[in-house]
Short mmCIF file of C-alpha atoms in Angstrom, two decimals:
data_model
loop_
_atom_site.label_atom_id
_atom_site.label_comp_id
_atom_site.label_asym_id
_atom_site.label_seq_id
_atom_site.Cartn_x
_atom_site.Cartn_y
_atom_site.Cartn_z
CA UNK G 1 14.43 42.22 -8.82
CA UNK G 2 11.54 44.49 -9.88
CA UNK G 3 9.88 43.68 -13.16
CA UNK G 4 10.96 45.69 -16.17
CA UNK G 5 8.81 46.55 -19.13
CA UNK G 6 10.86 44.24 -21.31
CA UNK G 7 10.38 41.12 -19.26
CA UNK G 8 7.20 39.74 -17.76
CA UNK G 9 7.63 36.62 -15.70
CA UNK G 10 3.94 36.05 -14.95
CA UNK G 11 1.06 35.24 -17.26
CA UNK G 12 -0.99 37.42 -14.93
CA UNK G 13 0.93 39.88 -12.79
CA UNK G 14 -0.09 41.10 -9.34
CA UNK G 15 -2.70 43.66 -10.40
CA UNK G 16 -4.00 41.82 -13.47
CA UNK G 17 -7.32 39.99 -13.24
CA UNK G 18 -8.52 36.82 -14.98
CA UNK G 19 -12.07 36.40 -16.26
CA UNK G 20 -14.66 35.36 -13.67
CA UNK G 21 -14.93 31.58 -14.18
CA UNK G 22 -11.21 30.97 -14.85
CA UNK G 23 -10.43 33.19 -11.88
CA UNK G 24 -12.67 31.18 -9.55
CA UNK G 25 -11.04 27.93 -10.68
CA UNK G 26 -7.61 29.43 -10.01
CA UNK G 27 -8.83 30.49 -6.55
CA UNK G 28 -10.14 27.00 -5.76
CA UNK G 29 -6.72 25.67 -6.74
CA UNK G 30 -5.19 27.82 -4.00
CA UNK G 31 -7.83 26.66 -1.51
CA UNK G 32 -6.95 23.02 -2.21
CA UNK G 33 -3.24 23.81 -1.89
CA UNK G 34 -3.58 25.28 1.60
CA UNK G 35 -6.44 23.16 2.94
CA UNK G 36 -4.61 20.07 4.20
CA UNK G 37 -2.01 21.91 6.26
CA UNK G 38 -4.43 24.58 7.47
CA UNK G 39 -6.83 22.06 9.00
CA UNK G 40 -4.05 19.76 10.28
CA UNK G 41 -2.73 22.30 12.81
CA UNK G 42 -6.04 22.77 14.66
CA UNK G 43 -6.62 19.00 14.57
CA UNK G 44 -3.28 18.45 16.34
CA UNK G 45 -3.97 21.21 18.89
CA UNK G 46 -7.60 20.31 19.48
CA UNK G 47 -8.85 23.63 18.10
CA UNK G 48 -11.92 23.98 15.84
CA UNK G 49 -11.16 23.38 12.14
CA UNK G 50 -13.90 25.76 11.03
CA UNK G 51 -12.36 28.56 13.08
CA UNK G 52 -8.93 27.94 11.53
CA UNK G 53 -10.46 28.18 8.04
CA UNK G 54 -12.30 31.38 8.94
CA UNK G 55 -9.14 32.87 10.43
CA UNK G 56 -7.14 31.82 7.37
CA UNK G 57 -9.49 33.64 5.00
CA UNK G 58 -9.95 36.75 7.13
CA UNK G 59 -6.23 36.82 7.97
CA UNK G 60 -5.33 36.78 4.27
CA UNK G 61 -7.69 39.70 3.63
CA UNK G 62 -6.17 41.60 6.58
CA UNK G 63 -2.72 40.97 5.13
CA UNK G 64 -3.83 42.31 1.75
CA UNK G 65 -5.24 45.49 3.26
CA UNK G 66 -2.06 46.15 5.26
CA UNK G 67 0.18 45.45 2.24
CA UNK G 68 -1.99 47.66 0.01
CA UNK G 69 -3.04 44.68 -2.16
CA UNK G 70 0.48 44.43 -3.59
CA UNK G 71 1.64 41.02 -2.33
CA UNK G 72 -0.09 37.81 -3.59
CA UNK G 73 0.32 35.85 -0.37
CA UNK G 74 -2.06 33.35 1.23
CA UNK G 75 -1.98 32.86 5.00
CA UNK G 76 -2.72 29.51 6.63
CA UNK G 77 -2.22 27.81 10.00
CA UNK G 78 1.38 27.91 11.25
CA UNK G 79 3.20 24.72 12.28
CA UNK G 80 5.96 26.66 14.07
CA UNK G 81 3.93 27.21 17.24
CA UNK G 82 2.44 23.73 17.63
CA UNK G 83 4.96 22.57 20.25
CA UNK G 84 4.78 25.76 22.33
CA UNK G 85 0.98 25.94 22.15
CA UNK G 86 0.63 22.27 23.09
CA UNK G 87 3.00 22.82 26.02
CA UNK G 88 1.00 25.84 27.18
CA UNK G 89 -2.30 23.96 26.91
CA UNK G 90 -0.89 21.01 28.87
CA UNK G 91 0.53 23.29 31.56
CA UNK G 92 -2.87 24.96 31.91
CA UNK G 93 -4.66 21.65 32.35
CA UNK G 94 -6.27 21.73 28.91
CA UNK G 95 -7.23 25.40 28.94
CA UNK G 96 -6.33 27.46 25.87
CA UNK G 97 -5.95 30.69 27.89
CA UNK G 98 -2.14 30.80 27.76
CA UNK G 99 -1.84 29.50 24.20
CA UNK G 100 -4.22 32.05 22.68
CA UNK G 101 -2.84 34.94 24.72
CA UNK G 102 0.70 33.96 23.77
CA UNK G 103 -0.10 33.98 20.03
CA UNK G 104 -1.77 37.38 20.36
CA UNK G 105 1.42 38.67 22.00
CA UNK G 106 3.40 37.17 19.11
CA UNK G 107 1.23 39.16 16.72
CA UNK G 108 2.04 42.32 18.67
CA UNK G 109 5.77 41.51 18.46
CA UNK G 110 5.46 41.36 14.67
CA UNK G 111 3.81 44.78 14.68
CA UNK G 112 6.52 46.26 16.93
CA UNK G 113 9.30 44.87 14.72
CA UNK G 114 7.46 46.21 11.66
CA UNK G 115 7.31 49.67 13.29
CA UNK G 116 11.05 49.60 13.99
CA UNK G 117 11.77 48.64 10.38
CA UNK G 118 9.48 51.44 9.23
CA UNK G 119 11.54 53.93 11.24
CA UNK G 120 15.08 52.76 10.44
CA UNK G 121 14.48 51.25 6.99
CA UNK G 122 15.24 47.79 5.58
CA UNK G 123 18.60 48.48 3.95
CA UNK G 124 20.20 46.13 6.44
CA UNK G 125 18.29 43.26 4.76
CA UNK G 126 20.68 43.22 1.79
CA UNK G 127 23.66 43.02 4.12
CA UNK G 128 22.22 40.17 6.16
CA UNK G 129 20.70 38.33 3.19
CA UNK G 130 23.01 38.42 0.14
CA UNK G 131 22.39 35.83 -2.64
CA UNK G 132 24.67 33.25 -0.97
CA UNK G 133 22.32 33.29 2.04
CA UNK G 134 19.02 33.78 0.19
CA UNK G 135 19.61 30.93 -2.29
CA UNK G 136 20.19 28.14 0.28
CA UNK G 137 17.43 29.60 2.47
CA UNK G 138 14.91 29.26 -0.36
CA UNK G 139 16.13 25.72 -1.06
CA UNK G 140 15.64 24.82 2.61
CA UNK G 141 12.15 26.37 2.62
CA UNK G 142 11.23 24.31 -0.42
CA UNK G 143 12.73 21.02 0.72
CA UNK G 144 12.16 21.43 4.45
CA UNK G 145 8.87 19.53 4.22
CA UNK G 146 10.02 17.16 1.48
CA UNK G 147 10.05 14.23 3.90
CA UNK G 148 6.42 14.96 4.78
CA UNK G 149 5.46 15.07 1.10
CA UNK G 150 7.19 11.75 0.45
CA UNK G 151 5.59 10.17 3.51
CA UNK G 152 2.12 11.43 2.57
CA UNK G 153 2.65 10.04 -0.93
CA UNK G 154 3.22 6.60 0.60
CA UNK G 155 6.84 6.18 -0.50
CA UNK G 156 7.86 4.59 2.79
CA UNK G 157 8.76 1.11 3.95
CA UNK G 158 5.58 -0.94 4.03
CA UNK G 159 3.63 1.78 2.22
CA UNK G 160 0.17 1.06 0.84
CA UNK G 161 0.38 0.54 -2.94
CA UNK G 162 -2.96 2.28 -3.34
CA UNK G 163 -1.62 5.47 -1.76
CA UNK G 164 1.52 5.27 -3.88
CA UNK G 165 -0.52 4.81 -7.06
CA UNK G 166 -2.79 7.72 -6.14
CA UNK G 167 0.20 9.97 -5.47
CA UNK G 168 1.89 8.96 -8.73
CA UNK G 169 -1.29 9.64 -10.72
CA UNK G 170 -1.73 13.04 -9.06
CA UNK G 171 1.90 13.97 -9.75
CA UNK G 172 1.77 12.67 -13.33
CA UNK G 173 -1.44 14.53 -14.15
CA UNK G 174 -0.02 17.80 -12.78
CA UNK G 175 3.13 17.38 -14.89
CA UNK G 176 1.22 16.33 -18.01
CA UNK G 177 -1.21 19.25 -17.82
CA UNK G 178 1.67 21.66 -17.19
CA UNK G 179 3.45 20.50 -20.35
CA UNK G 180 0.61 19.48 -22.66
CA UNK G 181 -2.35 21.42 -21.34
CA UNK G 182 -4.08 23.75 -23.75
CA UNK G 183 -5.58 27.13 -22.97
CA UNK G 184 -6.84 27.67 -19.44
CA UNK G 185 -6.21 24.06 -18.40
CA UNK G 186 -2.49 24.82 -18.50
CA UNK G 187 -2.76 27.24 -15.55
CA UNK G 188 -4.81 24.99 -13.25
CA UNK G 189 -2.69 21.81 -13.30
CA UNK G 190 -2.97 21.25 -9.55
CA UNK G 191 -6.75 21.59 -9.43
CA UNK G 192 -7.08 19.09 -12.28
CA UNK G 193 -4.53 16.77 -10.66
CA UNK G 194 -6.32 16.84 -7.30
CA UNK G 195 -9.70 16.05 -8.90
CA UNK G 196 -8.26 13.15 -10.92
CA UNK G 197 -6.26 11.90 -7.92
CA UNK G 198 -9.36 12.06 -5.73
CA UNK G 199 -11.40 10.04 -8.23
CA UNK G 200 -8.64 7.42 -8.40
CA UNK G 201 -8.53 7.29 -4.59
CA UNK G 202 -12.30 6.69 -4.46
CA UNK G 203 -12.01 3.88 -7.03
CA UNK G 204 -9.19 2.31 -4.98
CA UNK G 205 -11.28 2.46 -1.81
CA UNK G 206 -9.08 4.76 0.30
CA UNK G 207 -11.63 7.56 0.74
CA UNK G 208 -13.99 7.51 3.72
CA UNK G 209 -17.07 9.59 2.92
CA UNK G 210 -18.68 9.03 6.33
CA UNK G 211 -17.80 12.56 7.58
CA UNK G 212 -19.65 14.03 4.58
CA UNK G 213 -22.83 12.10 5.37
CA UNK G 214 -22.69 13.05 9.05
CA UNK G 215 -21.95 16.76 8.53
CA UNK G 216 -24.70 19.37 8.37
CA UNK G 217 -25.10 21.58 5.32
CA UNK G 218 -24.64 24.83 7.23
CA UNK G 219 -22.87 25.40 10.53
CA UNK G 220 -21.45 28.49 12.21
CA UNK G 221 -17.68 28.36 12.83
CA UNK G 222 -16.88 27.35 16.39
CA UNK G 223 -15.50 30.72 17.44
CA UNK G 224 -14.04 31.07 20.93
CA UNK G 225 -13.73 34.57 22.42
CA UNK G 226 -12.12 35.93 25.63
CA UNK G 227 -15.42 37.39 26.80
CA UNK G 228 -19.13 36.57 26.94
CA UNK G 229 -20.99 33.66 28.53
CA UNK G 230 -20.17 30.97 25.97
CA UNK G 231 -19.01 27.67 27.51
CA UNK G 232 -16.15 27.71 24.99
CA UNK G 233 -14.86 31.13 26.03
CA UNK G 234 -11.33 31.58 27.32
CA UNK G 235 -9.58 34.24 29.40
CA UNK G 236 -6.63 36.50 28.76
CA UNK G 237 -3.63 35.09 30.61
CA UNK G 238 -0.21 36.76 30.87
CA UNK G 239 1.61 34.17 32.95
CA UNK G 240 4.87 32.37 32.15
CA UNK G 241 3.11 29.79 29.97
CA UNK G 242 1.95 32.54 27.60
CA UNK G 243 5.16 34.61 27.72
CA UNK G 244 7.24 31.52 26.84
CA UNK G 245 5.67 31.51 23.36
CA UNK G 246 6.91 35.02 22.48
CA UNK G 247 10.57 34.17 21.60
CA UNK G 248 9.39 31.93 18.76
CA UNK G 249 8.21 35.11 17.02
CA UNK G 250 11.80 35.96 16.15
CA UNK G 251 12.23 32.54 14.57
CA UNK G 252 9.11 32.90 12.41
CA UNK G 253 10.03 36.48 11.48
CA UNK G 254 13.16 35.06 9.84
CA UNK G 255 10.98 32.50 8.03
CA UNK G 256 8.61 35.28 6.98
CA UNK G 257 11.44 37.21 5.34
CA UNK G 258 12.51 34.06 3.52
CA UNK G 259 8.99 33.46 2.21
CA UNK G 260 8.69 37.06 0.98
CA UNK G 261 12.05 36.72 -0.80
CA UNK G 262 10.94 33.44 -2.43
CA UNK G 263 7.78 35.08 -3.76
CA UNK G 264 9.81 38.05 -4.95
CA UNK G 265 12.20 35.82 -6.84
CA UNK G 266 9.32 33.94 -8.50
CA UNK G 267 7.36 37.03 -9.54
CA UNK G 268 10.22 39.42 -10.22
CA UNK G 269 9.03 41.98 -7.65
CA UNK G 270 11.06 43.24 -4.68
CA UNK G 271 8.37 43.09 -1.99
CA UNK G 272 10.98 43.90 0.68
CA UNK G 273 11.11 47.42 -0.81
CA UNK G 274 7.56 47.79 -2.08
CA UNK G 275 5.22 47.68 -0.25
CA UNK G 276 7.97 47.10 2.33
CA UNK G 277 8.97 44.51 4.90
CA UNK G 278 7.31 46.62 7.58
CA UNK G 279 3.92 46.16 5.92
CA UNK G 280 4.33 42.44 5.20
CA UNK G 281 5.36 41.78 8.82
CA UNK G 282 2.54 43.93 10.20
CA UNK G 283 0.00 42.16 8.01
CA UNK G 284 1.23 38.74 9.14
CA UNK G 285 1.23 39.79 12.80
CA UNK G 286 -2.23 41.35 12.80
CA UNK G 287 -3.62 38.28 11.02
CA UNK G 288 -2.17 36.00 13.73
CA UNK G 289 -3.50 38.28 16.46
CA UNK G 290 -6.99 38.09 14.96
CA UNK G 291 -6.82 34.31 14.55
CA UNK G 292 -5.77 33.77 18.17
CA UNK G 293 -8.44 36.20 19.37
CA UNK G 294 -11.24 34.08 17.85
CA UNK G 295 -9.70 30.82 19.07
CA UNK G 296 -7.61 29.79 16.07
CA UNK G 297 -3.89 28.98 15.59
CA UNK G 298 -1.18 31.39 14.48
CA UNK G 299 -1.15 32.32 10.79
CA UNK G 300 1.80 32.31 8.41
CA UNK G 301 2.58 32.78 4.72
CA UNK G 302 2.10 29.50 2.86
CA UNK G 303 4.81 28.03 0.65
CA UNK G 304 2.28 25.70 -0.99
CA UNK G 305 0.44 28.65 -2.48
CA UNK G 306 3.70 30.32 -3.48
CA UNK G 307 4.53 27.08 -5.31
CA UNK G 308 1.20 27.28 -7.15
CA UNK G 309 2.08 30.81 -8.29
CA UNK G 310 5.46 29.58 -9.47
CA UNK G 311 3.98 26.74 -11.50
CA UNK G 312 0.99 28.55 -12.99
CA UNK G 313 2.71 31.92 -13.53
CA UNK G 314 -0.43 33.60 -12.17
CA UNK G 315 0.33 36.12 -9.40
CA UNK G 316 -3.03 37.93 -9.55
CA UNK G 317 -3.93 39.42 -6.17
CA UNK G 318 -7.62 39.03 -7.07
CA UNK G 319 -7.15 35.26 -7.33
CA UNK G 320 -5.69 35.10 -3.82
CA UNK G 321 -8.37 37.46 -2.49
CA UNK G 322 -11.13 35.26 -3.87
CA UNK G 323 -9.44 32.16 -2.43
CA UNK G 324 -9.62 33.85 0.98
CA UNK G 325 -13.32 34.62 0.48
CA UNK G 326 -13.94 31.00 -0.57
CA UNK G 327 -12.17 29.79 2.60
CA UNK G 328 -14.44 32.01 4.71
CA UNK G 329 -17.54 30.66 2.95
CA UNK G 330 -16.33 27.06 3.35
CA UNK G 331 -15.94 27.59 7.10
CA UNK G 332 -19.76 27.90 7.21
CA UNK G 333 -20.45 24.91 4.94
CA UNK G 334 -20.25 21.76 7.02
CA UNK G 335 -20.60 19.21 4.20
CA UNK G 336 -18.18 20.95 1.85
CA UNK G 337 -15.57 21.26 4.61
CA UNK G 338 -16.05 17.58 5.35
CA UNK G 339 -15.76 16.69 1.65
CA UNK G 340 -12.45 18.49 1.20
CA UNK G 341 -11.16 17.00 4.43
CA UNK G 342 -11.66 13.52 2.92
CA UNK G 343 -9.03 14.17 0.24
CA UNK G 344 -6.39 11.52 1.05
CA UNK G 345 -2.94 12.62 2.17
CA UNK G 346 -1.53 10.65 -0.78
CA UNK G 347 -3.21 13.07 -3.22
CA UNK G 348 -1.77 16.07 -1.38
CA UNK G 349 1.57 14.25 -1.15
CA UNK G 350 1.78 13.73 -4.90
CA UNK G 351 1.05 17.40 -5.46
CA UNK G 352 3.44 18.58 -2.73
CA UNK G 353 6.39 16.73 -4.29
CA UNK G 354 6.09 19.09 -7.24
CA UNK G 355 5.18 22.22 -5.26
CA UNK G 356 8.07 22.00 -2.80
CA UNK G 357 10.47 21.18 -5.62
CA UNK G 358 9.43 24.30 -7.55
CA UNK G 359 10.21 26.49 -4.53
CA UNK G 360 13.60 24.84 -4.00
CA UNK G 361 14.47 25.26 -7.67
CA UNK G 362 14.01 29.00 -7.31
CA UNK G 363 16.76 28.92 -4.69
CA UNK G 364 19.09 27.41 -7.28
CA UNK G 365 17.93 30.10 -9.69
CA UNK G 366 19.04 32.83 -7.25
CA UNK G 367 22.53 31.34 -7.03
CA UNK G 368 22.80 30.91 -10.79
CA UNK G 369 21.40 34.31 -11.78
CA UNK G 370 23.79 36.04 -9.37
CA UNK G 371 26.70 33.94 -10.65
CA UNK G 372 27.64 32.79 -7.17
CA UNK G 373 31.24 31.54 -7.30
CA UNK G 374 31.55 28.22 -5.48
CA UNK G 375 35.27 28.16 -6.13
CA UNK G 376 35.40 30.55 -3.19
CA UNK G 377 35.65 28.64 0.08
CA UNK G 378 33.53 31.27 1.80
CA UNK G 379 30.50 30.62 -0.41
CA UNK G 380 30.99 26.88 -0.26
CA UNK G 381 31.07 26.89 3.55
CA UNK G 382 27.99 29.11 3.92
CA UNK G 383 25.85 27.11 1.49
CA UNK G 384 27.04 23.74 2.84
CA UNK G 385 26.33 24.62 6.46
CA UNK G 386 22.90 26.07 5.69
CA UNK G 387 21.79 23.10 3.58
CA UNK G 388 22.95 20.44 6.03
CA UNK G 389 21.52 22.20 9.09
CA UNK G 390 18.29 23.17 7.35
CA UNK G 391 17.61 19.77 5.79
CA UNK G 392 19.34 17.51 8.29
CA UNK G 393 16.83 17.94 11.09
CA UNK G 394 19.13 20.09 13.27
CA UNK G 395 17.42 21.36 16.42
CA UNK G 396 18.62 23.92 18.96
CA UNK G 397 16.68 24.03 22.23
CA UNK G 398 16.75 27.36 24.05
CA UNK G 399 14.94 26.75 27.29
CA UNK G 400 11.95 24.45 27.61
CA UNK G 401 9.58 26.28 25.24
CA UNK G 402 11.77 27.70 22.47
CA UNK G 403 13.06 25.31 19.83
CA UNK G 404 14.91 26.68 16.79
CA UNK G 405 15.12 24.35 13.83
CA UNK G 406 14.76 24.05 10.08
CA UNK G 407 14.65 27.26 8.07
CA UNK G 408 15.14 29.58 11.03
CA UNK G 409 18.24 27.82 12.37
CA UNK G 410 19.67 27.53 8.88
CA UNK G 411 19.09 31.24 8.26
CA UNK G 412 20.75 32.21 11.55
CA UNK G 413 23.81 30.10 10.73
CA UNK G 414 23.99 31.58 7.22
CA UNK G 415 23.73 35.15 8.50
CA UNK G 416 26.45 34.62 11.11
CA UNK G 417 28.84 32.93 8.67
CA UNK G 418 28.25 35.64 6.08
CA UNK G 419 29.15 38.32 8.62
CA UNK G 420 32.23 36.67 10.13
CA UNK G 421 33.90 34.91 7.20
CA UNK G 422 36.33 37.24 5.38
CA UNK G 423 35.73 38.12 1.75
CA UNK G 424 38.07 36.47 -0.76
CA UNK G 425 39.70 38.02 -3.76
CA UNK G 426 38.44 36.61 -7.03
#
């Protein structure tokens, strides 16, 4: 899957840099792509949004250092731990002690697994994840949040026509610029689409600018630490409420491998081999540990930003790095944070329809490029089971705190079927 000298999939590859102004616009495009989901997680959990943004930016930089600046990945707030963290906070009477400690332990689990992989190698990855498993997994990753994108776009029963129109305009502008854009405009279709969609939303009266007027120009992120005399401090806690979060790490590790494979398929680089799965896992884990330490949610690789790379064909690590720096700066700018937070969900929904579809299409590309034979019952069964379980809302509860669903459950089913079903003669 590594790039050859004869074929270059990206307009800008990992270590290539754009000019300053175009590069900053590309970086802002990534910031917009991750912003909605990154701030939604802390809003649900009652954690500070500014801290989540700070942790997102710093976590991405940590990831880059650990992966030797070879993987163009952006890290944002993880949805996978919302249920477990909410449960821990409720059990502790509103205290975040158990939730934050639990996520830090999850980060350590990532590091331990990374160390094991470093010692024994990652050759087993190819056995567990052949194309017939990778392809459907990527499709599930891409379409797993398709219902959310459609709902945000307003395409629901009784939906507001203004939201639908805004989503359609955003989608249409992104498609038009992708096909008809000239020069640099062609590689920032989502940034242009979001700006146009936002203007339309303002004209239609579905944007509330009150938070912008009320916000201060400059404000320190609301960091919470496990020491000091701050009223917002928390304590390390290693009770059952914190330990119950740990098993979810093995679910998100499977999702992490899927995300790295998606990015590899898009860019033509085998990141599992170089810089290595051990480094990508360690970077993800340390980033989550840092985020939890300062009072933020767990971090994870973001499919939205991978979709941006797939559409723009720009995999420049400098673009992602600058997006992380911008996120850190924004965490200190109260009015700008408030302004971006007023972007309607319908704008993000219109954009997400395209982004998630691009990721899913790369799953089809894996199956096609590897000439997967669906005349074989084995392949048909594996793909069918993974798609239905991954997209059908299947949930497997293991105890009161661990819930396996979506991509992780689909991947587990695919791995098991691939190992137990006998190979067929062609």
